[in-house]
Tab-separated table of N, CA and C in Angstrom:
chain	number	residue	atom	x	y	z
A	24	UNK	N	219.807	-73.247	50.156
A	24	UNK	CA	218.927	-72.775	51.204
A	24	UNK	C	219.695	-72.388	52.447
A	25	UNK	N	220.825	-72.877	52.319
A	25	UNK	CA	221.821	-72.403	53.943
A	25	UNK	C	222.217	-71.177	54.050
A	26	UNK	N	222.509	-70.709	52.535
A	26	UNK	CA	222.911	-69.209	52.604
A	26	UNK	C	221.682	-68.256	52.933
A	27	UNK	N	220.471	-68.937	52.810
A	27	UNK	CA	219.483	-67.671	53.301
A	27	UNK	C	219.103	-67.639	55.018
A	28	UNK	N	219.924	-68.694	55.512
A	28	UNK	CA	219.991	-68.891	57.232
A	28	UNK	C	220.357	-67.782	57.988
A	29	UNK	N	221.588	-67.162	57.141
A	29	UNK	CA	221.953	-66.198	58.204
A	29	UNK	C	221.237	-64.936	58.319
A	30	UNK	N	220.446	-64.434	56.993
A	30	UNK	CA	219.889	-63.397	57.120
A	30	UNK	C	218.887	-63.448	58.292
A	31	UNK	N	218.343	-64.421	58.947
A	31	UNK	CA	217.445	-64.508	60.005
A	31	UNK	C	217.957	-64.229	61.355
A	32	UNK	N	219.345	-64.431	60.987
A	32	UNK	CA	220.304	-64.489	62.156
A	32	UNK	C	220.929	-63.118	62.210
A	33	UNK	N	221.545	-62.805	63.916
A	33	UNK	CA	222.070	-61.663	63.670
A	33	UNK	C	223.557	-61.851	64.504
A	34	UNK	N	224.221	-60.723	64.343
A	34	UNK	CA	226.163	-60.905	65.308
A	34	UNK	C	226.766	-62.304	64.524
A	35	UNK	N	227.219	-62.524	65.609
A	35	UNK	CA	228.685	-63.767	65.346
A	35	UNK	C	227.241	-64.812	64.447
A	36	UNK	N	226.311	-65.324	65.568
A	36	UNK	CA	225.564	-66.630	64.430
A	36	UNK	C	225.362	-66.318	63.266
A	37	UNK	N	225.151	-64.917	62.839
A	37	UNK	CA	225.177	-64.847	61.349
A	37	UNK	C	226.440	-65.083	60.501
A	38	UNK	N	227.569	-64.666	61.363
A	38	UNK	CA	228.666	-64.561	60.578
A	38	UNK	C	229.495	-65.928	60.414
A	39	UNK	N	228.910	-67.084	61.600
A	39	UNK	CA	229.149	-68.113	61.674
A	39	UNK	C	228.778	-69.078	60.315
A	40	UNK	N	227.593	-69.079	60.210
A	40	UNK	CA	226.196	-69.883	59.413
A	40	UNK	C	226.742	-69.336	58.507
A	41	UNK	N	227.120	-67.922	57.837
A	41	UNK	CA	226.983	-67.735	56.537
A	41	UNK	C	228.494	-68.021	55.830
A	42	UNK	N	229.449	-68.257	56.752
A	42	UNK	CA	230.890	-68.860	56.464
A	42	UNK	C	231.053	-70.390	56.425
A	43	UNK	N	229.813	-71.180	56.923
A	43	UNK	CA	229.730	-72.343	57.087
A	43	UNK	C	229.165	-72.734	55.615
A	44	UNK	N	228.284	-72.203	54.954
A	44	UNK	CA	227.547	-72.456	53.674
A	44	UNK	C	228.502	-71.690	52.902
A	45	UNK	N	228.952	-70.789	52.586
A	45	UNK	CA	230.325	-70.695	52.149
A	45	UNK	C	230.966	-71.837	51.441
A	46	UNK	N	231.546	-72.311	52.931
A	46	UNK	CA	232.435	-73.276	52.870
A	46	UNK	C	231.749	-74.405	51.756
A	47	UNK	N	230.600	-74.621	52.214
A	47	UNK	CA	230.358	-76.213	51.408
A	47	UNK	C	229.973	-75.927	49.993
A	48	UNK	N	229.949	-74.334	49.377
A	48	UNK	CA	229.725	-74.088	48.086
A	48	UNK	C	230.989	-74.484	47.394
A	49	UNK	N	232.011	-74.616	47.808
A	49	UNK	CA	233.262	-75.375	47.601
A	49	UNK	C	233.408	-76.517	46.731
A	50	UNK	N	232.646	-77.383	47.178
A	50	UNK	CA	232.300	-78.844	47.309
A	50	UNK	C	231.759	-79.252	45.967
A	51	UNK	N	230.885	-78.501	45.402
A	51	UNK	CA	230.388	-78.715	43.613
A	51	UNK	C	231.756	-78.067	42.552
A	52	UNK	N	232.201	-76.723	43.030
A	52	UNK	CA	233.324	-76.018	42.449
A	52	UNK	C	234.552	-77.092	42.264
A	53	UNK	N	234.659	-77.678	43.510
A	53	UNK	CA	236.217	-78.922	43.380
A	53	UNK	C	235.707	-79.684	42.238
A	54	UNK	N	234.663	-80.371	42.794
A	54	UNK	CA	234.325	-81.315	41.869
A	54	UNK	C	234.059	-81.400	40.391
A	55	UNK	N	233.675	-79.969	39.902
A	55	UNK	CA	233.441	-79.501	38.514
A	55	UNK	C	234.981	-79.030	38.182
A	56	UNK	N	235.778	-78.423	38.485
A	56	UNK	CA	236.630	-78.020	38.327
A	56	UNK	C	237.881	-79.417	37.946
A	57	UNK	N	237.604	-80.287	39.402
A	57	UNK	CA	238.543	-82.092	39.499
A	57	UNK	C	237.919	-82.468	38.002
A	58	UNK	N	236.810	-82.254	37.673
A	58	UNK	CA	236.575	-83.194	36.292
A	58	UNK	C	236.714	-82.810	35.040
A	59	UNK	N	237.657	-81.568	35.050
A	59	UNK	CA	237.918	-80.814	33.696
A	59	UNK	C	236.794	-80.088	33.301
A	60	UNK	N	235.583	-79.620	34.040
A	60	UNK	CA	234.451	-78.833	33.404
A	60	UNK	C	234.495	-77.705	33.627
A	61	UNK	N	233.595	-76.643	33.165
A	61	UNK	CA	233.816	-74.990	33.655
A	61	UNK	C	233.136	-75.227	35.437
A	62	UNK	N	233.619	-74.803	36.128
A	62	UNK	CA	233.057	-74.629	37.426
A	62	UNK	C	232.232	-73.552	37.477
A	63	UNK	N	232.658	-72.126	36.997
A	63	UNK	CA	231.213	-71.572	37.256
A	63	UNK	C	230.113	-71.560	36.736
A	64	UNK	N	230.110	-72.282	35.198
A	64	UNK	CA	229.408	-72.988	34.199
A	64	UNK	C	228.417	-73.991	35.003
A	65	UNK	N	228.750	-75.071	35.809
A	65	UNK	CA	228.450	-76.136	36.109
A	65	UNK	C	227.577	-75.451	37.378
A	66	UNK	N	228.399	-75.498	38.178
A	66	UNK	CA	227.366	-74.858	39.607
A	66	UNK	C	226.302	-73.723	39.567
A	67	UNK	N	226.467	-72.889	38.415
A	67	UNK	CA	225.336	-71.778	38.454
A	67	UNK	C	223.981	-72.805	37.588
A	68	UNK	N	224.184	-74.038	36.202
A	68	UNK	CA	223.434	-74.595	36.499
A	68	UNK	C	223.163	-75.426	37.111
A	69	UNK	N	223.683	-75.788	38.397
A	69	UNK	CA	223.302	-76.833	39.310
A	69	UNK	C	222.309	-76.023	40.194
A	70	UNK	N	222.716	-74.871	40.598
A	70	UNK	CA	222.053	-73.898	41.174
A	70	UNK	C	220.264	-73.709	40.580
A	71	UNK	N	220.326	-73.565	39.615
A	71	UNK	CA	218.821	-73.145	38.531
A	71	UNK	C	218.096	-74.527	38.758
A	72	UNK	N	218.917	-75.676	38.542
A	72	UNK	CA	218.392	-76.548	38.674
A	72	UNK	C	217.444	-76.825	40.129
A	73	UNK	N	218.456	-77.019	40.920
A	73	UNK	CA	217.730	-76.427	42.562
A	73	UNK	C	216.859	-75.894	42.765
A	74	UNK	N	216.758	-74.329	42.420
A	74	UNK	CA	216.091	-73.507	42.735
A	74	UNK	C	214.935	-74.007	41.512
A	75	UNK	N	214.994	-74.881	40.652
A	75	UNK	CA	213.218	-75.133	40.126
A	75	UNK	C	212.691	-76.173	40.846
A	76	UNK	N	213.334	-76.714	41.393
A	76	UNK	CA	212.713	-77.557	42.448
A	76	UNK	C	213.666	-78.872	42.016
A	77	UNK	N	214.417	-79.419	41.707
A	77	UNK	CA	214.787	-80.583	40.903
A	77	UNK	C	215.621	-80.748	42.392
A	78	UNK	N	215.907	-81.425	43.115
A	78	UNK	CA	216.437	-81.574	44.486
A	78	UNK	C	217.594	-82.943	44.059
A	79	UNK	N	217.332	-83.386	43.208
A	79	UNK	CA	218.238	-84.699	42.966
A	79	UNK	C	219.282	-84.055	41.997
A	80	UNK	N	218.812	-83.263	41.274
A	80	UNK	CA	219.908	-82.643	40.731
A	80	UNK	C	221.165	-83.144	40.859
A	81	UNK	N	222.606	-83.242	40.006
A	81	UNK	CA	223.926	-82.912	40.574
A	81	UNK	C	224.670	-83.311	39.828
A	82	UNK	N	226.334	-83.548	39.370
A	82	UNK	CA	227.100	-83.209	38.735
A	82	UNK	C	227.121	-84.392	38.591
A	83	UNK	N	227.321	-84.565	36.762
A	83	UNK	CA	227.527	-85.716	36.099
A	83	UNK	C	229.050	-85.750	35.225
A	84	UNK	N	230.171	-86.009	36.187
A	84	UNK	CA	231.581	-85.942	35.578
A	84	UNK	C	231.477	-87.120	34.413
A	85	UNK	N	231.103	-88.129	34.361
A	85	UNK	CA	231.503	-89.121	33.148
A	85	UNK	C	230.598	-88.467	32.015
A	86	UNK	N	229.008	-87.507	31.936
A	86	UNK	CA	229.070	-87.039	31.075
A	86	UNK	C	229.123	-86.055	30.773
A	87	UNK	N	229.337	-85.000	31.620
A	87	UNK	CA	230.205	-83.463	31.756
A	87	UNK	C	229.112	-82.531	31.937
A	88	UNK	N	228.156	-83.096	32.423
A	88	UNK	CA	226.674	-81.870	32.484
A	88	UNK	C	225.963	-82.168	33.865
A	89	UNK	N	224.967	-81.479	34.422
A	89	UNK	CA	224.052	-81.781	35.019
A	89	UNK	C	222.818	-83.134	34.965
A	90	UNK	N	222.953	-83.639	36.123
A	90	UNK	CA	221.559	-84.966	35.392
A	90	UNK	C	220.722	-85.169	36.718
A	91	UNK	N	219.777	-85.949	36.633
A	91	UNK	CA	219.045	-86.654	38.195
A	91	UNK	C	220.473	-87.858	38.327
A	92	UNK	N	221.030	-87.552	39.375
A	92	UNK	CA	221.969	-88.888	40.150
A	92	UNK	C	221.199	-89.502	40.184
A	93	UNK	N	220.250	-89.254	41.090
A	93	UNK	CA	219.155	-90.757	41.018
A	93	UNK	C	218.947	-91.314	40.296
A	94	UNK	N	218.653	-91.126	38.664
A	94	UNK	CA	218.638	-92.047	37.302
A	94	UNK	C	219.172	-92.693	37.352
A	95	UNK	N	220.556	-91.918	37.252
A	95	UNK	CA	221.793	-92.195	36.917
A	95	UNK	C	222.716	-93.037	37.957
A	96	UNK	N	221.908	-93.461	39.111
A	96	UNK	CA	222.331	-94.828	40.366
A	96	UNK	C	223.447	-93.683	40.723
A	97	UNK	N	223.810	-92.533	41.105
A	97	UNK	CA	224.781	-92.154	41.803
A	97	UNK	C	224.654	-91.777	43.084
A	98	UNK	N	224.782	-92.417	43.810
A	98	UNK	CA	224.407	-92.939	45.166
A	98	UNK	C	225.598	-93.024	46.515
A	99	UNK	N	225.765	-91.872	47.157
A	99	UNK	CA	226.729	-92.251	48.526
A	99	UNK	C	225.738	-92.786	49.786
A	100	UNK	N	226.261	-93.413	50.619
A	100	UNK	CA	226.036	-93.334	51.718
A	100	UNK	C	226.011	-92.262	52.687
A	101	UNK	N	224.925	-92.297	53.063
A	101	UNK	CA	224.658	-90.171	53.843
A	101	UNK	C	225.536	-90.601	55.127
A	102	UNK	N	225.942	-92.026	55.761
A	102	UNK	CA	226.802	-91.238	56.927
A	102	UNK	C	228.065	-91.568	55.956
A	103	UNK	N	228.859	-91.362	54.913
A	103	UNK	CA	229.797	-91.376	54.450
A	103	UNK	C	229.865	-89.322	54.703
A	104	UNK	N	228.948	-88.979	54.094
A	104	UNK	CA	228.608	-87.166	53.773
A	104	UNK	C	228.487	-86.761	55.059
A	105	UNK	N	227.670	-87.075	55.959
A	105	UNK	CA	227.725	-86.288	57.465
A	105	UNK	C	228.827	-86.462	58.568
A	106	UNK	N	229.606	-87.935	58.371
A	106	UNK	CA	230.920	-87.777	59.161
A	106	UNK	C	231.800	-87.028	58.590
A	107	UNK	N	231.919	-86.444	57.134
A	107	UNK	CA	233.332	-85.787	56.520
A	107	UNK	C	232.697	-84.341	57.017
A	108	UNK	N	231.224	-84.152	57.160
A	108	UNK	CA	231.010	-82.765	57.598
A	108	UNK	C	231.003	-82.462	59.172
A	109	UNK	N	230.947	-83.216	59.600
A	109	UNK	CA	230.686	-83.306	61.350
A	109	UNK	C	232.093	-82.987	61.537
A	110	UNK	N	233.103	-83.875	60.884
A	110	UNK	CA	234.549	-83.629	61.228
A	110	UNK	C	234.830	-82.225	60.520
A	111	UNK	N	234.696	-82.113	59.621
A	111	UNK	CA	235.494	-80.645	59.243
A	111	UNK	C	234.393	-79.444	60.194
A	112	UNK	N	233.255	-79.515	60.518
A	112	UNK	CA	232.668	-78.890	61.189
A	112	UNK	C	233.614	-78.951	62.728
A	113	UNK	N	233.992	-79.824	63.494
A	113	UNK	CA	234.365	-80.246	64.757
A	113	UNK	C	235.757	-79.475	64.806
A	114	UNK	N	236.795	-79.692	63.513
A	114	UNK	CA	237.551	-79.452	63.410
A	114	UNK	C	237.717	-77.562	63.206
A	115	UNK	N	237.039	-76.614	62.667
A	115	UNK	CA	236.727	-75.551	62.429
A	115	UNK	C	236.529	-74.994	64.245
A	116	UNK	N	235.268	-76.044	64.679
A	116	UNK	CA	235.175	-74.987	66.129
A	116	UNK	C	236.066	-75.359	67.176
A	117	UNK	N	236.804	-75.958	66.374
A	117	UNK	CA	238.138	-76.256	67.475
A	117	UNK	C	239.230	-74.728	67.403
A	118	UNK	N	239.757	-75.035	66.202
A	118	UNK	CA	240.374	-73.903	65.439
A	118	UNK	C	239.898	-72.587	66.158
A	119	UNK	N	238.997	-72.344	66.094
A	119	UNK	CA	238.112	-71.050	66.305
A	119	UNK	C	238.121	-70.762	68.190
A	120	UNK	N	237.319	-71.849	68.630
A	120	UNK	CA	237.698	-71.837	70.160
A	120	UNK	C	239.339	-71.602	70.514
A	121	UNK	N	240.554	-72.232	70.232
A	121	UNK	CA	241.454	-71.772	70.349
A	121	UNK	C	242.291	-70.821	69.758
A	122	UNK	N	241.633	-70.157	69.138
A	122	UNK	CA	241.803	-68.998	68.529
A	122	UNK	C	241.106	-67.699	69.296
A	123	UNK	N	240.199	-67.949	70.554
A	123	UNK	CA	239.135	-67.474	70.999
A	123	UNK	C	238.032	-66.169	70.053
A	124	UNK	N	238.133	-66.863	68.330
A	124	UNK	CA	237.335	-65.781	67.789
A	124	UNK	C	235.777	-66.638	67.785
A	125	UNK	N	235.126	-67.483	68.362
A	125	UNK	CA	234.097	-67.685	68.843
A	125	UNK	C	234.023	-68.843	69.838
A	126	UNK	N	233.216	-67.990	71.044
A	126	UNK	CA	232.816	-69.062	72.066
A	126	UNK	C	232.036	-69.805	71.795
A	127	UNK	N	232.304	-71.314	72.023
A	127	UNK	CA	231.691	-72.702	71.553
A	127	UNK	C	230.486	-72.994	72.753
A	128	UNK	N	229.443	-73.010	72.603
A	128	UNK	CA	228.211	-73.470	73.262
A	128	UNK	C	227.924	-74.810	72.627
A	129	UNK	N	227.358	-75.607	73.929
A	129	UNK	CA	227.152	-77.045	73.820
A	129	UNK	C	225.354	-77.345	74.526
């Protein structure tokens, strides 16, 4: 759903938002890829899965397919997931501000 953010958006916030969801499409690819599976195999059905509504969806490396994590007790802690994104987020508009290819608003 992040990649359809920027179309609402226009200039730099679009080009921002839609490099930001980008980025975190990454994040299933490592992980399918780290566990010996096809990556574009895996994420296009993680994707279908999503898009039918299945929201728990997500990558099952011990048995090499898609499953509900939730069944399956696979369970992080969400501020484990929002500090590794806050930081690589923090870290990006740092980069960028001193780079001056976008001014940082607070």
């Amino acid at each position: 759903r992040l990649m359809e953010h920027p179309n609402e958006l226009t200039g730099m916030d679009s080009y921002c938002v839609r490099a930001f969801a980008e980025a975190l499409e990454v994040i299933p690819l490592t992980l399918a890829e780290n566990a010996g599976l096809n990556p574009i195999g895996v994420v296009t059905e993680l994707r279908n899965k999503h898009a039918q509504g299945a929201k728990t969806a997500g990558i099952n490396v011990k048995k090499g397919k898609i499953t509900d994590i939730l069944e399956e007790n696979v369970v992080q802690p969400l501020l484990v997931s929002t500090s590794a994104i806050q930081l690589a987020t923090e870290t990006v508009r740092s980069i960028m501000k001193i780079d001056d290819i976008v001014t940082v608003q607070r």
